[in-house]
mmCIF file of C-alpha atoms in Angstrom:
data_model
loop_
_atom_site.group_PDB
_atom_site.id
_atom_site.type_symbol
_atom_site.label_atom_id
_atom_site.label_comp_id
_atom_site.label_asym_id
_atom_site.label_seq_id
_atom_site.Cartn_x
_atom_site.Cartn_y
_atom_site.Cartn_z
ATOM 1 C CA MET V 17 -2.496 24.714 -21.379
ATOM 2 C CA LEU V 18 -0.063 21.754 -22.164
ATOM 3 C CA GLY V 19 -0.466 20.107 -25.553
ATOM 4 C CA GLY V 20 -4.000 21.257 -25.762
ATOM 5 C CA CYS V 21 -4.935 18.642 -23.191
ATOM 6 C CA VAL V 22 -4.892 20.136 -19.824
ATOM 7 C CA SER V 23 -7.212 22.970 -19.108
ATOM 8 C CA ARG V 24 -5.651 24.334 -15.818
ATOM 9 C CA ALA V 25 -3.836 23.437 -12.567
ATOM 10 C CA VAL V 26 -5.862 22.321 -9.803
ATOM 11 C CA SER V 27 -5.747 24.973 -6.946
ATOM 12 C CA HIS V 28 -5.546 22.260 -4.202
ATOM 13 C CA HIS V 29 -2.040 21.875 -2.964
ATOM 14 C CA PHE V 30 -1.102 18.343 -3.170
ATOM 15 C CA ARG V 31 2.127 16.618 -1.554
ATOM 16 C CA ASP V 32 4.287 14.270 -3.616
ATOM 17 C CA CYS V 33 3.490 10.555 -3.959
ATOM 18 C CA ASP V 34 5.464 7.637 -5.087
ATOM 19 C CA LEU V 35 4.151 6.076 -8.224
ATOM 20 C CA HIS V 36 6.398 3.448 -9.872
ATOM 21 C CA PHE V 37 3.861 1.573 -12.204
ATOM 22 C CA HIS V 38 3.791 1.152 -15.810
ATOM 23 C CA PHE V 39 4.752 -1.961 -17.630
ATOM 24 C CA THR V 40 8.328 -1.337 -16.829
ATOM 25 C CA LEU V 41 7.929 0.316 -13.462
ATOM 26 C CA THR V 42 9.222 3.702 -13.679
ATOM 27 C CA TYR V 43 9.741 5.970 -10.678
ATOM 28 C CA CYS V 44 7.629 9.338 -11.199
ATOM 29 C CA THR V 45 7.503 12.932 -10.180
ATOM 30 C CA PHE V 46 4.261 14.594 -10.610
ATOM 31 C CA GLN V 47 2.520 18.022 -10.863
ATOM 32 C CA ILE V 48 -1.072 18.709 -10.944
ATOM 33 C CA PHE V 49 -3.031 18.844 -14.136
ATOM 34 C CA HIS V 50 -6.661 18.212 -15.012
ATOM 35 C CA LEU V 51 -9.021 17.306 -17.908
ATOM 36 C CA PRO V 52 -11.103 20.174 -19.582
ATOM 37 C CA SER V 53 -14.117 21.111 -17.214
ATOM 38 C CA PRO V 54 -13.231 18.327 -14.681
ATOM 39 C CA ARG V 55 -15.028 17.948 -11.441
ATOM 40 C CA PRO V 56 -12.603 19.627 -9.107
ATOM 41 C CA LEU V 57 -11.108 17.761 -6.090
ATOM 42 C CA LYS V 58 -12.412 19.193 -2.968
ATOM 43 C CA PRO V 59 -12.627 18.274 0.826
ATOM 44 C CA CYS V 60 -15.398 15.793 1.459
ATOM 45 C CA CYS V 61 -18.738 17.302 2.292
ATOM 46 C CA PRO V 62 -20.506 16.526 5.633
ATOM 47 C CA ASN V 63 -23.822 14.326 5.969
ATOM 48 C CA THR V 64 -22.565 12.233 3.019
ATOM 49 C CA ALA V 65 -24.700 9.354 2.789
ATOM 50 C CA ILE V 66 -23.611 6.008 3.888
ATOM 51 C CA THR V 67 -23.208 3.405 1.333
ATOM 52 C CA LYS V 68 -21.669 -0.201 1.319
ATOM 53 C CA LYS V 69 -20.966 0.344 -2.420
ATOM 54 C CA HIS V 70 -18.608 3.314 -1.671
ATOM 55 C CA ASN V 71 -17.198 1.871 1.559
ATOM 56 C CA ARG V 72 -18.173 4.660 3.585
ATOM 57 C CA VAL V 73 -18.074 3.784 7.273
ATOM 58 C CA SER V 74 -19.936 6.832 9.057
ATOM 59 C CA SER V 75 -21.608 10.160 7.763
ATOM 60 C CA ASN V 76 -21.236 13.855 9.155
ATOM 61 C CA TYR V 77 -17.612 13.586 8.225
ATOM 62 C CA ARG V 78 -15.352 16.345 6.859
ATOM 63 C CA CYS V 79 -11.947 15.489 5.490
ATOM 64 C CA PHE V 80 -9.255 17.891 4.659
ATOM 65 C CA GLY V 81 -6.282 15.367 4.383
ATOM 66 C CA THR V 82 -5.706 15.506 8.101
ATOM 67 C CA PRO V 83 -6.498 12.569 10.260
ATOM 68 C CA SER V 84 -9.165 12.965 13.233
ATOM 69 C CA LYS V 85 -7.138 10.472 15.372
ATOM 70 C CA PRO V 86 -3.285 9.927 15.684
ATOM 71 C CA PRO V 87 -1.810 8.465 12.563
ATOM 72 C CA GLY V 88 -0.051 5.924 14.655
ATOM 73 C CA GLU V 89 -3.377 4.829 16.034
ATOM 74 C CA ILE V 90 -3.868 1.567 13.590
ATOM 75 C CA PRO V 91 -6.412 -0.975 13.934
ATOM 76 C CA LEU V 92 -5.291 -4.223 15.616
ATOM 77 C CA ARG V 93 -7.657 -6.420 13.413
ATOM 78 C CA PHE V 94 -6.463 -9.634 12.640
ATOM 79 C CA ASP V 95 -7.474 -10.340 9.090
ATOM 80 C CA CYS V 96 -4.777 -13.075 8.863
ATOM 81 C CA PHE V 97 -7.099 -15.247 11.059
ATOM 82 C CA SER V 98 -9.707 -15.303 8.564
ATOM 83 C CA GLN V 99 -7.995 -15.532 5.206
ATOM 84 C CA GLN V 100 -11.135 -15.088 2.916
ATOM 85 C CA GLU V 101 -10.876 -14.685 -0.878
ATOM 86 C CA ASP V 102 -10.861 -11.180 -1.952
ATOM 87 C CA GLU V 103 -14.144 -9.731 -3.735
ATOM 88 C CA ARG V 104 -14.499 -11.139 -7.167
ATOM 89 C CA GLU V 105 -13.529 -8.836 -10.205
ATOM 90 C CA ILE V 106 -16.916 -9.556 -11.762
ATOM 91 C CA LEU V 107 -19.932 -8.922 -9.587
ATOM 92 C CA SER V 108 -23.431 -10.788 -9.965
ATOM 93 C CA ASP V 109 -24.957 -7.866 -11.874
ATOM 94 C CA GLY V 110 -22.051 -8.105 -14.488
ATOM 95 C CA THR V 111 -20.189 -4.963 -13.270
ATOM 96 C CA THR V 112 -16.699 -4.905 -11.851
ATOM 97 C CA ALA V 113 -16.149 -3.948 -8.186
ATOM 98 C CA VAL V 114 -14.240 -0.946 -9.424
ATOM 99 C CA ALA V 115 -17.127 0.458 -11.395
ATOM 100 C CA GLY V 116 -17.705 4.251 -10.733
ATOM 101 C CA GLY V 117 -14.751 4.562 -8.613
ATOM 102 C CA ILE V 118 -11.491 6.529 -8.861
ATOM 103 C CA VAL V 119 -8.312 4.424 -9.401
ATOM 104 C CA ALA V 120 -4.825 5.016 -8.338
ATOM 105 C CA LEU V 121 -2.464 3.513 -10.495
ATOM 106 C CA GLY V 122 0.606 1.894 -9.261
ATOM 107 C CA LYS V 123 2.536 -1.005 -7.746
ATOM 108 C CA PHE V 124 1.323 -0.834 -4.160
ATOM 109 C CA ASP V 125 3.960 -3.226 -2.447
ATOM 110 C CA ALA V 126 4.727 -1.104 0.637
ATOM 111 C CA LEU V 127 1.440 0.819 1.249
ATOM 112 C CA HIS V 128 3.803 3.685 2.151
ATOM 113 C CA ILE V 129 2.932 7.527 2.734
ATOM 114 C CA GLY V 130 3.472 8.049 -1.096
ATOM 115 C CA HIS V 131 0.705 5.465 -2.016
ATOM 116 C CA ARG V 132 -1.551 6.740 0.975
ATOM 117 C CA GLU V 133 -1.398 10.162 -0.785
ATOM 118 C CA LEU V 134 -2.470 8.911 -4.210
ATOM 119 C CA ALA V 135 -5.474 7.296 -2.151
ATOM 120 C CA ILE V 136 -6.258 10.449 -0.341
ATOM 121 C CA GLN V 137 -6.460 12.322 -3.762
ATOM 122 C CA ALA V 138 -8.590 9.649 -5.211
ATOM 123 C CA SER V 139 -11.032 9.963 -2.318
ATOM 124 C CA LYS V 140 -11.612 13.508 -2.935
ATOM 125 C CA ALA V 141 -12.897 12.681 -6.486
ATOM 126 C CA GLY V 142 -14.944 9.344 -5.587
ATOM 127 C CA PRO V 143 -14.782 5.930 -3.949
ATOM 128 C CA PRO V 144 -10.933 5.275 -3.969
ATOM 129 C CA PHE V 145 -9.388 2.105 -5.311
ATOM 130 C CA LEU V 146 -5.909 0.985 -5.440
ATOM 131 C CA LEU V 147 -5.567 -0.600 -9.079
ATOM 132 C CA SER V 148 -2.477 -2.878 -9.581
ATOM 133 C CA PHE V 149 -1.144 -5.715 -11.715
ATOM 134 C CA VAL V 150 -0.600 -9.515 -10.537
ATOM 135 C CA GLY V 151 1.559 -11.976 -12.219
ATOM 136 C CA MET V 152 4.294 -9.493 -13.329
ATOM 137 C CA GLU V 153 7.030 -11.621 -11.665
ATOM 138 C CA LYS V 154 5.824 -14.734 -13.804
ATOM 139 C CA VAL V 155 5.408 -12.835 -16.881
ATOM 140 C CA LEU V 156 8.803 -10.728 -16.790
ATOM 141 C CA GLY V 157 10.873 -13.566 -15.365
ATOM 142 C CA TRP V 158 11.562 -11.624 -12.089
ATOM 143 C CA GLU V 159 12.970 -13.370 -9.059
ATOM 144 C CA PRO V 160 10.054 -13.869 -6.398
ATOM 145 C CA ARG V 161 10.800 -11.581 -3.343
ATOM 146 C CA ALA V 162 8.959 -11.427 -0.107
ATOM 147 C CA PRO V 163 6.238 -8.553 0.005
ATOM 148 C CA ILE V 164 6.812 -5.631 2.411
ATOM 149 C CA VAL V 165 3.335 -5.944 3.615
ATOM 150 C CA ALA V 166 1.914 -9.652 4.331
ATOM 151 C CA LYS V 167 -1.088 -10.138 1.885
ATOM 152 C CA CYS V 168 -3.341 -10.901 4.927
ATOM 153 C CA ASP V 169 -2.385 -7.566 6.790
ATOM 154 C CA ARG V 170 -3.034 -5.200 3.847
ATOM 155 C CA LYS V 171 -6.791 -4.532 4.695
ATOM 156 C CA ARG V 172 -5.864 -3.627 8.272
ATOM 157 C CA VAL V 173 -3.088 -1.063 6.836
ATOM 158 C CA LEU V 174 -5.832 0.334 4.422
ATOM 159 C CA SER V 175 -8.248 0.493 7.196
ATOM 160 C CA SER V 176 -5.923 2.929 8.973
ATOM 161 C CA TRP V 177 -6.026 5.068 6.078
ATOM 162 C CA VAL V 178 -9.754 6.016 6.510
ATOM 163 C CA PRO V 179 -9.167 9.458 8.535
ATOM 164 C CA TYR V 180 -6.955 10.538 5.722
ATOM 165 C CA CYS V 181 -9.343 9.400 2.921
ATOM 166 C CA CYS V 182 -12.895 11.130 3.537
ATOM 167 C CA ASN V 183 -13.709 8.462 5.693
ATOM 168 C CA MET V 184 -13.655 5.626 3.246
ATOM 169 C CA VAL V 185 -11.615 2.517 3.092
ATOM 170 C CA PRO V 186 -9.619 2.188 -0.137
ATOM 171 C CA LYS V 187 -10.147 -1.086 -1.852
ATOM 172 C CA GLU V 188 -7.586 -2.846 -3.850
ATOM 173 C CA PHE V 189 -8.297 -4.251 -7.281
ATOM 174 C CA GLN V 190 -5.995 -6.409 -9.264
ATOM 175 C CA VAL V 191 -5.614 -6.934 -13.061
ATOM 176 C CA GLU V 192 -3.683 -9.801 -14.584
ATOM 177 C CA PHE V 193 -0.707 -8.270 -15.919
ATOM 178 C CA SER V 194 -0.619 -10.881 -18.840
ATOM 179 C CA SER V 195 -4.150 -9.495 -19.737
ATOM 180 C CA VAL V 196 -2.966 -5.721 -20.174
ATOM 181 C CA ARG V 197 1.009 -6.113 -21.301
ATOM 182 C CA HIS V 198 0.453 -5.625 -24.916
ATOM 183 C CA LEU V 199 -2.371 -3.173 -24.869
ATOM 184 C CA SER V 200 -1.493 0.236 -26.490
ATOM 185 C CA PRO V 201 -2.083 3.435 -24.434
ATOM 186 C CA ARG V 202 -5.557 3.846 -25.946
ATOM 187 C CA GLN V 203 -6.508 0.190 -25.580
ATOM 188 C CA PHE V 204 -5.535 0.280 -21.788
ATOM 189 C CA VAL V 205 -7.589 3.448 -21.140
ATOM 190 C CA GLU V 206 -10.528 1.912 -23.224
ATOM 191 C CA LYS V 207 -10.293 -0.927 -20.954
ATOM 192 C CA LEU V 208 -10.500 1.203 -17.902
ATOM 193 C CA SER V 209 -13.546 2.975 -19.129
ATOM 194 C CA GLN V 210 -15.534 0.497 -21.115
ATOM 195 C CA GLU V 211 -14.449 -2.838 -19.422
ATOM 196 C CA LEU V 212 -13.925 -1.893 -15.748
ATOM 197 C CA ARG V 213 -16.166 1.148 -15.910
ATOM 198 C CA VAL V 214 -13.959 3.463 -13.535
ATOM 199 C CA GLN V 215 -14.904 7.062 -13.252
ATOM 200 C CA GLY V 216 -11.350 8.477 -13.111
ATOM 201 C CA VAL V 217 -7.723 7.782 -12.434
ATOM 202 C CA VAL V 218 -4.955 9.485 -10.307
ATOM 203 C CA ALA V 219 -1.375 9.021 -11.559
ATOM 204 C CA GLY V 220 1.728 10.926 -11.880
ATOM 205 C CA GLU V 221 3.508 13.467 -14.350
ATOM 206 C CA ASN V 222 6.268 10.745 -15.369
ATOM 207 C CA TYR V 223 3.810 8.014 -15.496
ATOM 208 C CA ARG V 224 4.253 5.791 -18.464
ATOM 209 C CA PHE V 225 1.812 3.091 -19.738
ATOM 210 C CA GLY V 226 0.811 0.939 -22.614
ATOM 211 C CA TYR V 227 2.986 -1.630 -24.528
ATOM 212 C CA LYS V 228 6.833 -0.720 -24.130
ATOM 213 C CA ALA V 229 5.683 2.462 -22.012
ATOM 214 C CA ALA V 230 4.371 4.291 -25.105
ATOM 215 C CA GLY V 231 2.238 6.587 -23.324
ATOM 216 C CA ASP V 232 2.808 9.311 -20.853
ATOM 217 C CA ALA V 233 0.751 11.543 -18.426
ATOM 218 C CA LEU V 234 -0.481 14.051 -20.786
ATOM 219 C CA GLU V 235 -1.564 11.225 -23.280
ATOM 220 C CA LEU V 236 -3.339 9.653 -20.354
ATOM 221 C CA VAL V 237 -5.249 12.948 -19.709
ATOM 222 C CA LYS V 238 -5.885 13.270 -23.380
ATOM 223 C CA LEU V 239 -7.354 9.714 -23.866
ATOM 224 C CA CYS V 240 -9.424 9.951 -20.464
ATOM 225 C CA GLY V 241 -10.998 13.132 -21.828
ATOM 226 C CA GLU V 242 -11.764 11.174 -24.930
ATOM 227 C CA TYR V 243 -13.580 8.441 -22.993
ATOM 228 C CA GLY V 244 -15.533 10.861 -20.602
ATOM 229 C CA MET V 245 -13.189 9.881 -17.543
ATOM 230 C CA GLU V 246 -11.429 12.241 -15.172
ATOM 231 C CA ALA V 247 -7.763 12.284 -14.804
ATOM 232 C CA TYR V 248 -5.809 13.787 -11.799
ATOM 233 C CA ILE V 249 -1.945 13.993 -12.081
ATOM 234 C CA ILE V 250 -0.316 14.852 -8.810
ATOM 235 C CA LYS V 251 3.313 15.321 -7.315
ATOM 236 C CA SER V 252 5.381 12.888 -5.591
ATOM 237 C CA VAL V 253 5.877 12.587 -1.858
ATOM 238 C CA MET V 254 9.622 13.489 -1.433
ATOM 239 C CA ASP V 255 11.838 11.824 1.254
ATOM 240 C CA LYS V 256 12.851 15.209 2.954
ATOM 241 C CA ASN V 257 14.721 13.480 5.824
ATOM 242 C CA ARG V 258 16.975 11.289 3.915
ATOM 243 C CA CYS V 259 18.670 11.044 0.554
ATOM 244 C CA SER V 260 19.573 8.085 -1.303
ATOM 245 C CA ALA V 261 23.263 8.410 -0.469
ATOM 246 C CA ASP V 262 22.400 7.561 3.089
ATOM 247 C CA MET V 263 21.471 3.868 2.350
ATOM 248 C CA ASN V 264 24.355 1.492 1.971
ATOM 249 C CA SER V 265 23.091 -0.290 -1.015
ATOM 250 C CA VAL V 266 22.874 1.516 -4.362
ATOM 251 C CA THR V 267 19.475 3.174 -5.032
ATOM 252 C CA ASN V 268 17.695 2.904 -8.306
ATOM 253 C CA SER V 269 19.118 5.736 -10.518
ATOM 254 C CA LYS V 270 15.707 6.807 -11.606
ATOM 255 C CA GLU V 271 14.860 7.964 -8.040
ATOM 256 C CA LYS V 272 14.797 11.564 -7.562
ATOM 257 C CA GLY V 273 14.506 11.633 -3.809
ATOM 258 C CA GLN V 274 10.903 10.509 -3.631
ATOM 259 C CA VAL V 275 9.300 7.898 -1.016
ATOM 260 C CA SER V 276 9.484 4.592 -2.698
ATOM 261 C CA SER V 277 9.050 0.971 -1.901
ATOM 262 C CA THR V 278 12.726 0.737 -2.808
ATOM 263 C CA ARG V 279 13.717 2.924 0.252
ATOM 264 C CA VAL V 280 11.669 0.913 2.464
ATOM 265 C CA ARG V 281 13.368 -2.237 1.500
ATOM 266 C CA GLU V 282 16.899 -0.620 1.687
ATOM 267 C CA ALA V 283 15.902 0.794 5.188
ATOM 268 C CA LEU V 284 14.933 -2.671 6.200
ATOM 269 C CA ALA V 285 18.005 -4.153 4.919
ATOM 270 C CA VAL V 286 20.027 -2.005 7.307
ATOM 271 C CA GLY V 287 17.631 -2.331 10.247
ATOM 272 C CA ASP V 288 17.102 1.299 10.382
ATOM 273 C CA MET V 289 13.296 0.840 11.683
ATOM 274 C CA ARG V 290 12.751 4.556 12.615
ATOM 275 C CA TYR V 291 13.350 5.362 8.956
ATOM 276 C CA VAL V 292 11.056 2.414 7.888
ATOM 277 C CA SER V 293 8.519 4.061 10.154
ATOM 278 C CA GLU V 294 8.771 7.362 8.635
ATOM 279 C CA LEU V 295 8.486 6.005 4.874
ATOM 280 C CA LEU V 296 5.382 3.995 5.904
ATOM 281 C CA GLY V 297 3.569 6.124 8.211
ATOM 282 C CA ARG V 298 3.230 3.459 10.598
ATOM 283 C CA PRO V 299 5.473 0.709 12.479
ATOM 284 C CA HIS V 300 6.521 -2.326 10.265
ATOM 285 C CA ARG V 301 4.579 -5.199 11.145
ATOM 286 C CA LEU V 302 5.956 -8.782 10.683
ATOM 287 C CA ILE V 303 3.724 -11.483 10.293
ATOM 288 C CA LEU V 304 4.407 -15.172 11.298
ATOM 289 C CA MET V 305 2.360 -18.211 10.453
ATOM 290 C CA ALA V 306 2.631 -21.451 12.083
ATOM 291 C CA THR V 307 1.987 -24.671 10.045
ATOM 292 C CA ASP V 308 1.694 -28.379 10.894
ATOM 293 C CA GLN V 309 5.416 -28.689 10.107
ATOM 294 C CA GLU V 310 6.677 -25.543 11.586
ATOM 295 C CA ARG V 311 4.929 -24.570 15.204
ATOM 296 C CA PHE V 312 5.859 -21.764 17.372
ATOM 297 C CA SER V 313 8.016 -22.990 20.561
ATOM 298 C CA SER V 314 7.443 -20.976 23.820
ATOM 299 C CA GLY V 315 8.709 -20.585 27.393
ATOM 300 C CA GLN V 316 7.595 -18.207 30.017
ATOM 301 C CA TYR V 317 9.737 -15.366 28.710
ATOM 302 C CA LYS V 318 10.608 -16.321 24.999
ATOM 303 C CA ILE V 319 8.681 -17.305 21.744
ATOM 304 C CA SER V 320 10.702 -18.697 18.800
ATOM 305 C CA ALA V 321 9.758 -19.465 15.287
ATOM 306 C CA THR V 322 11.744 -20.627 12.306
ATOM 307 C CA ARG V 323 12.313 -18.066 9.594
ATOM 308 C CA SER V 324 10.144 -20.306 7.104
ATOM 309 C CA CYS V 325 7.184 -18.898 9.293
ATOM 310 C CA ILE V 326 7.585 -15.398 8.206
ATOM 311 C CA LEU V 327 4.984 -14.076 5.536
ATOM 312 C CA ASN V 328 6.733 -10.826 4.603
ATOM 313 C CA LEU V 329 10.027 -8.989 4.499
ATOM 314 C CA ALA V 330 11.904 -9.152 7.701
ATOM 315 C CA PRO V 331 14.484 -6.442 8.801
ATOM 316 C CA LYS V 332 18.321 -7.506 8.836
ATOM 317 C CA GLU V 333 19.508 -9.895 11.508
ATOM 318 C CA GLY V 334 20.173 -8.363 14.879
ATOM 319 C CA LEU V 335 18.396 -7.294 18.023
ATOM 320 C CA TYR V 336 15.656 -4.907 18.142
ATOM 321 C CA GLU V 337 14.283 -3.212 21.363
ATOM 322 C CA LYS V 338 10.952 -1.379 22.061
ATOM 323 C CA CYS V 339 8.928 -4.021 19.935
ATOM 324 C CA SER V 340 5.447 -5.366 20.622
ATOM 325 C CA VAL V 341 3.812 -8.787 19.900
ATOM 326 C CA LEU V 342 0.224 -9.043 19.400
ATOM 327 C CA LEU V 343 -0.781 -12.461 20.444
ATOM 328 C CA ASP V 344 -4.551 -11.839 19.511
ATOM 329 C CA GLN V 345 -6.997 -9.021 19.634
ATOM 330 C CA GLU V 346 -6.597 -8.319 23.473
ATOM 331 C CA ASN V 347 -3.242 -9.467 24.253
ATOM 332 C CA VAL V 348 -0.144 -7.183 23.162
ATOM 333 C CA VAL V 349 3.130 -7.662 24.984
ATOM 334 C CA GLN V 350 6.150 -5.327 24.855
ATOM 335 C CA CYS V 351 9.030 -7.304 23.820
ATOM 336 C CA ARG V 352 12.635 -7.358 22.100
ATOM 337 C CA VAL V 353 13.082 -9.164 18.945
ATOM 338 C CA VAL V 354 16.298 -11.172 17.868
ATOM 339 C CA ILE V 355 16.413 -12.236 14.404
ATOM 340 C CA ASP V 356 19.173 -14.604 13.309
ATOM 341 C CA SER V 357 19.727 -16.789 10.162
ATOM 342 C CA LYS V 358 17.334 -19.534 11.158
ATOM 343 C CA PHE V 359 15.213 -18.141 13.902
ATOM 344 C CA VAL V 360 12.844 -15.205 15.123
ATOM 345 C CA HIS V 361 13.054 -15.058 19.010
ATOM 346 C CA ILE V 362 10.496 -12.826 20.917
ATOM 347 C CA GLU V 363 11.743 -12.104 24.437
ATOM 348 C CA THR V 364 9.710 -10.348 27.218
ATOM 349 C CA ASP V 365 10.535 -9.689 30.738
ATOM 350 C CA HIS V 366 6.907 -10.143 31.739
ATOM 351 C CA GLY V 367 6.520 -13.769 31.513
ATOM 352 C CA GLY V 368 3.716 -15.702 31.189
ATOM 353 C CA LEU V 369 4.003 -16.734 27.553
ATOM 354 C CA SER V 370 3.883 -20.278 28.049
ATOM 355 C CA ASP V 371 0.660 -19.961 29.989
ATOM 356 C CA PHE V 372 -1.020 -18.298 27.333
ATOM 357 C CA PHE V 373 0.310 -20.771 24.759
ATOM 358 C CA GLY V 374 -1.070 -23.464 26.706
ATOM 359 C CA SER V 375 -4.793 -22.095 26.751
ATOM 360 C CA GLN V 376 -4.525 -21.084 22.836
ATOM 361 C CA ASN V 377 -3.679 -22.595 19.496
ATOM 362 C CA LEU V 378 -1.993 -19.735 17.900
ATOM 363 C CA GLN V 379 -1.360 -19.939 14.327
ATOM 364 C CA PHE V 380 -0.313 -16.396 13.689
ATOM 365 C CA LEU V 381 1.992 -13.765 15.679
ATOM 366 C CA HIS V 382 2.120 -10.273 14.833
ATOM 367 C CA ILE V 383 5.475 -8.356 15.448
ATOM 368 C CA GLU V 384 5.428 -4.534 15.566
ATOM 369 C CA PHE V 385 8.666 -2.876 15.488
ATOM 370 C CA GLY V 386 9.578 0.213 17.592
ATOM 371 C CA ASP V 387 12.088 3.110 16.288
ATOM 372 C CA SER V 388 15.136 1.209 17.285
ATOM 373 C CA CYS V 389 17.889 0.025 14.963
ATOM 374 C CA THR V 390 20.438 -2.773 14.939
#
């Protein structure tokens, strides 16, 4: 019993998961606690009913946190080609899209293996959602920076988590940061319960929330109990293969060795794509978008694009072997990639690229990096 708020430790063994959310983005290390008389986390039961509301994709499925297919087998779906608006926050019946769900709290820039662990634990308690805040850069005066995952590629990544998440696709739900920045811890939990009508939350032991980070994980558990919500506090996914000293840049002093978006950015900055893949749990994918002003140029063995076409964070300048370029759903070409200060060049030994471009009006290119390093 901790502070009279926590009844018992959950019997499931949870791995660590990175979470660096609160209003000042603190990195967290977690431990399992629960509300008094909570609904315990458990493996998904077979013969689960299929409902659109809960995003289930099939029935008769049992999930124990182990994928039913190789983790590297990621859907090739090109959401970038149909950039539709995300689901509205308020549905036609007056409820929110997240109502009845279990929300993982964080800033899910990289969608790395720590973020995936949050979604896994949320899925064991109910329909999983990733709840994050938008507009923080503008409100806090931060310099804008490229996302690790392109906005149009996020649904593909989340779909790849289905085998881990009890056969459910985690959905994203965003709240304007300006609408919660000045809320007290109680007001924030009240918003989750009464306005968003979530069923429970997943967070971390060092999680801070509320105005000036006034609330901690124990207070989150206590307040959730008062508002009839479940709270699951879990440990962080540690980076067991590397330590922050391995990186050339200075790591955030608050890091304790957990997987984090900061580590992904640092690995990309030094061109260590094997390490990036370890942190993400998948190869890094770079998305290029042509515009009326900036088109792709192609020859039989080479495609070039200006850096202004890049939609997300690219690795450092250099040569990358063992890559793939996804031209469309059916055409995947092995290649090497050269990134310089002005261009991204995709080179292949197979030829025929200009013929393909001659018959297609490609707006997007997807580059998937192998385990090579510059």
